[in-house]
Tab-separated table of N, CA and C in Angstrom:
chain	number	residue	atom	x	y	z
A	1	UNK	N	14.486	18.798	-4.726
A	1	UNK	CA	13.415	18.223	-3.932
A	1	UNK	C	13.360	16.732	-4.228
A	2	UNK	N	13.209	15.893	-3.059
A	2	UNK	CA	12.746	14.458	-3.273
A	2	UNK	C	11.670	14.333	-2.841
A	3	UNK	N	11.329	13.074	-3.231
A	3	UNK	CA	10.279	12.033	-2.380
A	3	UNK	C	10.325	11.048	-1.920
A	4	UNK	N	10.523	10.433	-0.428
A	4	UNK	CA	10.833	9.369	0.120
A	4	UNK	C	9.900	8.451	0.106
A	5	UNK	N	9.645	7.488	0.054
A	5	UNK	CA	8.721	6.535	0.410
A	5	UNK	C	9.272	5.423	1.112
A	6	UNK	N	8.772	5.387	2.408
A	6	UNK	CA	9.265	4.462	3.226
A	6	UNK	C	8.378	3.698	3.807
A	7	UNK	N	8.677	2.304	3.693
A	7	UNK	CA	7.960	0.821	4.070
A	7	UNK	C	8.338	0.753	5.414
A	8	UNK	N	7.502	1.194	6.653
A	8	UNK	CA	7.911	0.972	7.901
A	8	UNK	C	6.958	0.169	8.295
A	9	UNK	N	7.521	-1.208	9.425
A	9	UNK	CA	6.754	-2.294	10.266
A	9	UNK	C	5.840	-1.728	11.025
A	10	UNK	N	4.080	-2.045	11.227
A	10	UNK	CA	3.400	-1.752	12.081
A	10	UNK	C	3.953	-1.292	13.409
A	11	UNK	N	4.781	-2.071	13.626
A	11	UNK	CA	4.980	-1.869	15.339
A	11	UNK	C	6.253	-0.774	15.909
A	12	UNK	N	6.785	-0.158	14.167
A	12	UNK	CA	7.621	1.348	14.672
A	12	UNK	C	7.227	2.032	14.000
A	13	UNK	N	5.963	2.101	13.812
A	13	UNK	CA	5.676	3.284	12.529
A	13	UNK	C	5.000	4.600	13.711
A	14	UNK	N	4.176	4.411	14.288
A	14	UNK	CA	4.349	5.714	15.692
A	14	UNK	C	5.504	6.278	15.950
A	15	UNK	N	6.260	5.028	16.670
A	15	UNK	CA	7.394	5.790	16.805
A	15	UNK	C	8.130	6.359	15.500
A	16	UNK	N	8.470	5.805	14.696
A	16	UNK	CA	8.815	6.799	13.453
A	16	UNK	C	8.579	8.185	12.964
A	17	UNK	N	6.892	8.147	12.518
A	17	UNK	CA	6.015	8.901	12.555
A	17	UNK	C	6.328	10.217	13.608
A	18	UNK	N	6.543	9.796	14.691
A	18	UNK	CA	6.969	10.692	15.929
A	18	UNK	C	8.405	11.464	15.852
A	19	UNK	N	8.970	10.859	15.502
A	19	UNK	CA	9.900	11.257	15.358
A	19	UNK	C	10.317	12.177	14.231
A	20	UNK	N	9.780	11.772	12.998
A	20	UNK	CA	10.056	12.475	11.864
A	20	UNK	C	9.180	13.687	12.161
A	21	UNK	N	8.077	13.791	12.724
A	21	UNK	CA	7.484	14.807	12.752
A	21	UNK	C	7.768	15.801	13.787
A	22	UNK	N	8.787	15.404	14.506
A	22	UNK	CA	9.213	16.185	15.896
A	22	UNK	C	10.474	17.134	14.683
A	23	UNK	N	11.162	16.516	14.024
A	23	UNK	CA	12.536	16.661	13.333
A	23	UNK	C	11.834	17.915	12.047
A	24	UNK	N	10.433	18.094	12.133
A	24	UNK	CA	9.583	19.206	11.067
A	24	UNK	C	9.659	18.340	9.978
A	25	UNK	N	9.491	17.794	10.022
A	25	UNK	CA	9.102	16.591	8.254
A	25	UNK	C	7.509	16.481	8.270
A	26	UNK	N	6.782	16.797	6.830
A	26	UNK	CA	5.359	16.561	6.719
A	26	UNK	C	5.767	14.829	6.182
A	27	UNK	N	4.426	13.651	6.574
A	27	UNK	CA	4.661	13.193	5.924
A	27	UNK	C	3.190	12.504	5.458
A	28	UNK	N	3.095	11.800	4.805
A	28	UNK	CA	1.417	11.167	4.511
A	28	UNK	C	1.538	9.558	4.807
A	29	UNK	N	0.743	8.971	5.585
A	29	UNK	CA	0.753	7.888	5.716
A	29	UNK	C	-0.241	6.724	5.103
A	30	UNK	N	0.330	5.987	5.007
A	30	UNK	CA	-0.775	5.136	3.957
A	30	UNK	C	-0.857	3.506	5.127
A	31	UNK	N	-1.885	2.472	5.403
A	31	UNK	CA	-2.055	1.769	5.732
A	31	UNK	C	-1.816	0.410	4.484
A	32	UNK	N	-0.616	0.077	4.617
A	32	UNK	CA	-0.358	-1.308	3.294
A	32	UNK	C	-0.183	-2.243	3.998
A	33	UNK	N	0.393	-3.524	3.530
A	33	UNK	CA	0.375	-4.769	3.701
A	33	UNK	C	2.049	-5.586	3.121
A	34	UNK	N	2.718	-6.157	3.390
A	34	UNK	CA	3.851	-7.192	2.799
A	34	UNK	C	2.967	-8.169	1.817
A	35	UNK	N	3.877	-8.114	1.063
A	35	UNK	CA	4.006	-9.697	0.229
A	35	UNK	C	4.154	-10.653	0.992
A	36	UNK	N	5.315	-11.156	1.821
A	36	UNK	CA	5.526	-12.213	2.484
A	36	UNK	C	4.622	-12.880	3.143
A	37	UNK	N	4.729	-11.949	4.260
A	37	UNK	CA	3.529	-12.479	5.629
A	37	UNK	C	2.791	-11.676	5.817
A	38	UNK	N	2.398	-11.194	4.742
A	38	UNK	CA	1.071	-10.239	4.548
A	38	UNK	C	0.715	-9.627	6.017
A	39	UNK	N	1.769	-9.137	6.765
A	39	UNK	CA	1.617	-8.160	7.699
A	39	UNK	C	1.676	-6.959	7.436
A	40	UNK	N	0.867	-6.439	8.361
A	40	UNK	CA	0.697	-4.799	8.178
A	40	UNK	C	1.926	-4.285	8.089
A	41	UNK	N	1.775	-2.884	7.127
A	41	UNK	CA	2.899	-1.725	6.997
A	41	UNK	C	2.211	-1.004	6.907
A	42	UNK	N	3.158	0.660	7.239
A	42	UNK	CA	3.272	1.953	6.890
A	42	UNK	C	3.668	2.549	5.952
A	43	UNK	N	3.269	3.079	5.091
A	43	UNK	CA	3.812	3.493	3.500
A	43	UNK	C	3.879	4.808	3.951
A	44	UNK	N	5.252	5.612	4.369
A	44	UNK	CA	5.346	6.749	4.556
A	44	UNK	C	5.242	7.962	3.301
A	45	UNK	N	4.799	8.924	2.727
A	45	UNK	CA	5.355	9.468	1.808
A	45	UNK	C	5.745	11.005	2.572
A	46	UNK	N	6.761	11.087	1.917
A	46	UNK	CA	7.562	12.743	2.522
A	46	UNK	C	8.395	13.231	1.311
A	47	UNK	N	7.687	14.414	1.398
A	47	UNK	CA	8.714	15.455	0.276
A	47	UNK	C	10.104	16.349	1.342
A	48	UNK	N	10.731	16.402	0.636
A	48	UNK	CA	12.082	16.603	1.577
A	48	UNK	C	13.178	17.343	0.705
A	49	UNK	N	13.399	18.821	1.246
A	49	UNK	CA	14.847	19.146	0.446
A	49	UNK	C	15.939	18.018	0.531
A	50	UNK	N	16.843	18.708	-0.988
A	50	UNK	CA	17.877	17.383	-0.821
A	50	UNK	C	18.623	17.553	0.129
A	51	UNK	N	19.088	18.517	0.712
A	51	UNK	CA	20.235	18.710	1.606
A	51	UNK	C	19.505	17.885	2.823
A	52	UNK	N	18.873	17.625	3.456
A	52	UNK	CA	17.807	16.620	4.507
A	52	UNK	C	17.585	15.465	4.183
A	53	UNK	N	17.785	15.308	3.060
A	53	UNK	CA	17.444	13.368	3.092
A	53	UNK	C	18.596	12.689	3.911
A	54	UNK	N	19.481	12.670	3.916
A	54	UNK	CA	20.171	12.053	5.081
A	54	UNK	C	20.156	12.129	6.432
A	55	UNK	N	19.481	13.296	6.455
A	55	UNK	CA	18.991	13.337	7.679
A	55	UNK	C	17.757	12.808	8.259
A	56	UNK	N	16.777	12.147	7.240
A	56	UNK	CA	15.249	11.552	7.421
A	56	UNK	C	15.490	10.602	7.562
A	57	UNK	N	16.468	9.580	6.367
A	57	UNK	CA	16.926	8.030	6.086
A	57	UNK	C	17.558	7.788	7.639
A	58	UNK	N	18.271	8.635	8.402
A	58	UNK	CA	19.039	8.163	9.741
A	58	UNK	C	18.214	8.287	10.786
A	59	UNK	N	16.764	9.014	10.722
A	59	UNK	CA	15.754	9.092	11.820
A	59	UNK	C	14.730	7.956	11.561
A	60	UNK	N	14.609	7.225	10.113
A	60	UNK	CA	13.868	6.453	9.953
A	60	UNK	C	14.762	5.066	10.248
A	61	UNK	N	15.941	5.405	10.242
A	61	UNK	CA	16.594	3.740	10.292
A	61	UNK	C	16.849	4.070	11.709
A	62	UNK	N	17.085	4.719	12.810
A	62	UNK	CA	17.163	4.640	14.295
A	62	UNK	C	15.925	4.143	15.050
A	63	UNK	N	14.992	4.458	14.327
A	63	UNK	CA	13.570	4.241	15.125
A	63	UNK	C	13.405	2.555	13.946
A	64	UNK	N	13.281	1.946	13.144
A	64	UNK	CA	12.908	1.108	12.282
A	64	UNK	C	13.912	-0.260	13.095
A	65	UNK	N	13.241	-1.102	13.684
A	65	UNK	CA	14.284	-1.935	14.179
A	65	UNK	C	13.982	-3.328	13.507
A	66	UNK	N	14.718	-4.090	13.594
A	66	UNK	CA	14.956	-5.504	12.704
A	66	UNK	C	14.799	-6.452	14.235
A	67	UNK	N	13.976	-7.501	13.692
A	67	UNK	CA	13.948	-8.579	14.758
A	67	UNK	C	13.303	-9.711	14.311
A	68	UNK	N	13.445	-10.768	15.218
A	68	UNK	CA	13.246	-11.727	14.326
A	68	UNK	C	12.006	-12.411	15.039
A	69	UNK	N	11.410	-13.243	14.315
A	69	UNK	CA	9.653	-14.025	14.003
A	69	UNK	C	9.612	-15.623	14.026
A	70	UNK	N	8.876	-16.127	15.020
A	70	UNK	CA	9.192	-17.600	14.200
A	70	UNK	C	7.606	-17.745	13.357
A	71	UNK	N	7.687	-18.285	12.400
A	71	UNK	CA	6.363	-18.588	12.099
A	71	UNK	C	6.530	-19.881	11.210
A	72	UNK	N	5.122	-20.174	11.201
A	72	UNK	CA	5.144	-21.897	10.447
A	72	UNK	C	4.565	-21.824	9.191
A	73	UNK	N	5.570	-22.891	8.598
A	73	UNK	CA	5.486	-22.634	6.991
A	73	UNK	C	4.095	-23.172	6.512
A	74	UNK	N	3.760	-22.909	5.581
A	74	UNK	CA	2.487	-23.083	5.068
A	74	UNK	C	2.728	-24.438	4.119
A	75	UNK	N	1.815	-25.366	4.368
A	75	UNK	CA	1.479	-26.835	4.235
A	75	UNK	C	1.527	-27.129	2.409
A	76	UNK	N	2.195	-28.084	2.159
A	76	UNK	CA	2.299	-27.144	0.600
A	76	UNK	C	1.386	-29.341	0.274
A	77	UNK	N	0.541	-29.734	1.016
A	77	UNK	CA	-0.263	-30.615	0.913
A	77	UNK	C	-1.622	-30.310	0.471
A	78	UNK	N	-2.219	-30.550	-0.466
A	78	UNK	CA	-4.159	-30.070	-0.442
A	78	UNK	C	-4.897	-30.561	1.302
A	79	UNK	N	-4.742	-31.845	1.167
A	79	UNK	CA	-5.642	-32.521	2.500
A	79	UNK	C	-5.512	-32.906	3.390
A	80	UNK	N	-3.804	-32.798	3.606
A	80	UNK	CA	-2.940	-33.435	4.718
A	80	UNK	C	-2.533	-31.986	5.270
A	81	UNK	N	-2.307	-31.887	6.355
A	81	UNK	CA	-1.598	-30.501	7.232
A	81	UNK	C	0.057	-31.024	7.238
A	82	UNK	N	1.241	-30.552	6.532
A	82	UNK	CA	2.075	-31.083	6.980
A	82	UNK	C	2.714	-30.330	8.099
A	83	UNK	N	3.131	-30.943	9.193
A	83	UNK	CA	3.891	-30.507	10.701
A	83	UNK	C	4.999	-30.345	9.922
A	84	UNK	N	5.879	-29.183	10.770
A	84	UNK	CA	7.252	-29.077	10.433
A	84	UNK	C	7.312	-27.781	11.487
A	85	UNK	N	8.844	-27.477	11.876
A	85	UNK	CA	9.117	-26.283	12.662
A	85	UNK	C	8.820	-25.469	12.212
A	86	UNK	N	8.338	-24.725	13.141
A	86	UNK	CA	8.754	-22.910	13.050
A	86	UNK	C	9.532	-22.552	12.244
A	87	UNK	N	10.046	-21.569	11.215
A	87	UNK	CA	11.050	-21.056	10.666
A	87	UNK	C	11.290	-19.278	11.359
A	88	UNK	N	12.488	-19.432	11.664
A	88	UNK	CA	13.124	-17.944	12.400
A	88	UNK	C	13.147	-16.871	11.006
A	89	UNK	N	12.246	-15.878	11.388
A	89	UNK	CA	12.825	-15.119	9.831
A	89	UNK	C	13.077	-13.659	10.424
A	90	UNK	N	13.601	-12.636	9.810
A	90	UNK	CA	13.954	-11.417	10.143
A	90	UNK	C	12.949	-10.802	10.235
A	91	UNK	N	12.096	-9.888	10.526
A	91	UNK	CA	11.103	-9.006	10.095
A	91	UNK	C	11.744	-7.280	10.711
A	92	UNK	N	10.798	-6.426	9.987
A	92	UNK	CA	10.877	-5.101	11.031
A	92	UNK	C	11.933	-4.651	9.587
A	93	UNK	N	12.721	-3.281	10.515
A	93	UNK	CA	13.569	-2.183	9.639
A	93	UNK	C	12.469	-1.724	8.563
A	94	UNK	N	13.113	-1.087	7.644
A	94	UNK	CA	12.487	-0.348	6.825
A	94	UNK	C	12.935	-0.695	5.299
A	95	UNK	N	12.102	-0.403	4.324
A	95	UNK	CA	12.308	-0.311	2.779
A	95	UNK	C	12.669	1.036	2.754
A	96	UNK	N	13.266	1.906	1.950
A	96	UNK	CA	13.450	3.265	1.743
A	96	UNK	C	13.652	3.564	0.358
A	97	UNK	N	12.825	4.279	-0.310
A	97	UNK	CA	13.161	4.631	-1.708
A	97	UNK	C	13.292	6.383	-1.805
A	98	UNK	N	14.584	6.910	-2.385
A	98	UNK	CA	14.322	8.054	-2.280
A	98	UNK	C	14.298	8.498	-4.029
A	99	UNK	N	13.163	9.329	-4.721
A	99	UNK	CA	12.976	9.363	-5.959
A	99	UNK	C	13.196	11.444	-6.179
A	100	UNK	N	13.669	11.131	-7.623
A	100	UNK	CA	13.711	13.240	-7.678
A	100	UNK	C	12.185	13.418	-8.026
A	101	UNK	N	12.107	14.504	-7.815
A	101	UNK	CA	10.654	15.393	-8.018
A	101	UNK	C	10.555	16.718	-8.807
A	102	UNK	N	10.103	16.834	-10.052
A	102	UNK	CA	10.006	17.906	-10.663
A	102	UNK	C	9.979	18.554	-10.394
A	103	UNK	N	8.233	18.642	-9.417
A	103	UNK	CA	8.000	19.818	-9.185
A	103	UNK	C	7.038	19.215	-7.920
A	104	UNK	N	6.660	20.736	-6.641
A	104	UNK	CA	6.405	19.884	-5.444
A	104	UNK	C	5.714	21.526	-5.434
A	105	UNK	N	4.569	21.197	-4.842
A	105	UNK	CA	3.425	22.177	-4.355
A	105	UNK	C	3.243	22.151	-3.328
A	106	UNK	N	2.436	22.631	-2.042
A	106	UNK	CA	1.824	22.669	-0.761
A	106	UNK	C	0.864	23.988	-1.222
A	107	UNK	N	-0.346	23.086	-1.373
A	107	UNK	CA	-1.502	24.218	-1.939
A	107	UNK	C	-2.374	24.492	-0.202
């Protein structure tokens, strides 16, 4: 038995969610946040025989898409705003951690 925990982007975590749960996966969802650009995430958690984790990691990375953001860097002045471009950055896809599990209940 594992436990997945997967960092999915606000804007595919339905669809994810949908999907994994069409495929019979329980999973628990948690409402988190990034470090970076402190945008919203999905903290998936799912217990999963081992023979199926490759099969969750390829439904979560089909639906999890990568795209890119411009956003403006933060002014590293106290009283002055400094102007500067946009910076293009990647956002989206997924984090995926898959961990073993002792022992796994459904009470």
């Amino acid at each position: 038995m594992k436990l997945v925990v997967a960092i999915v982007n606000n804007d595919d975590s339905h669809t994810v969610l949908s999907e994994i749960t069409r495929a019979e996966f329980s999973a628990t969802k948690l409402s988190t946040s990034g470090g970076f650009l402190r945008a919203g995430n999905v903290t998936l958690l799912i217990g999963v025989e081992d023979e199926r984790v490759a099969e969750l990691i390829d439904l979560i990375g089909r639906f999890s898409r990568k795209r890119t953001q411009l956003v403006q860097p933060a002014s590293t002045y106290i009283n002055e705003p400094l102007m500067s471009a946009p910076v293009e950055i990647t956002v989206g896809g997924a984090t995926v951690f898959v961990l073993d599990v002792a022992q796994f209940y459904k009470l």
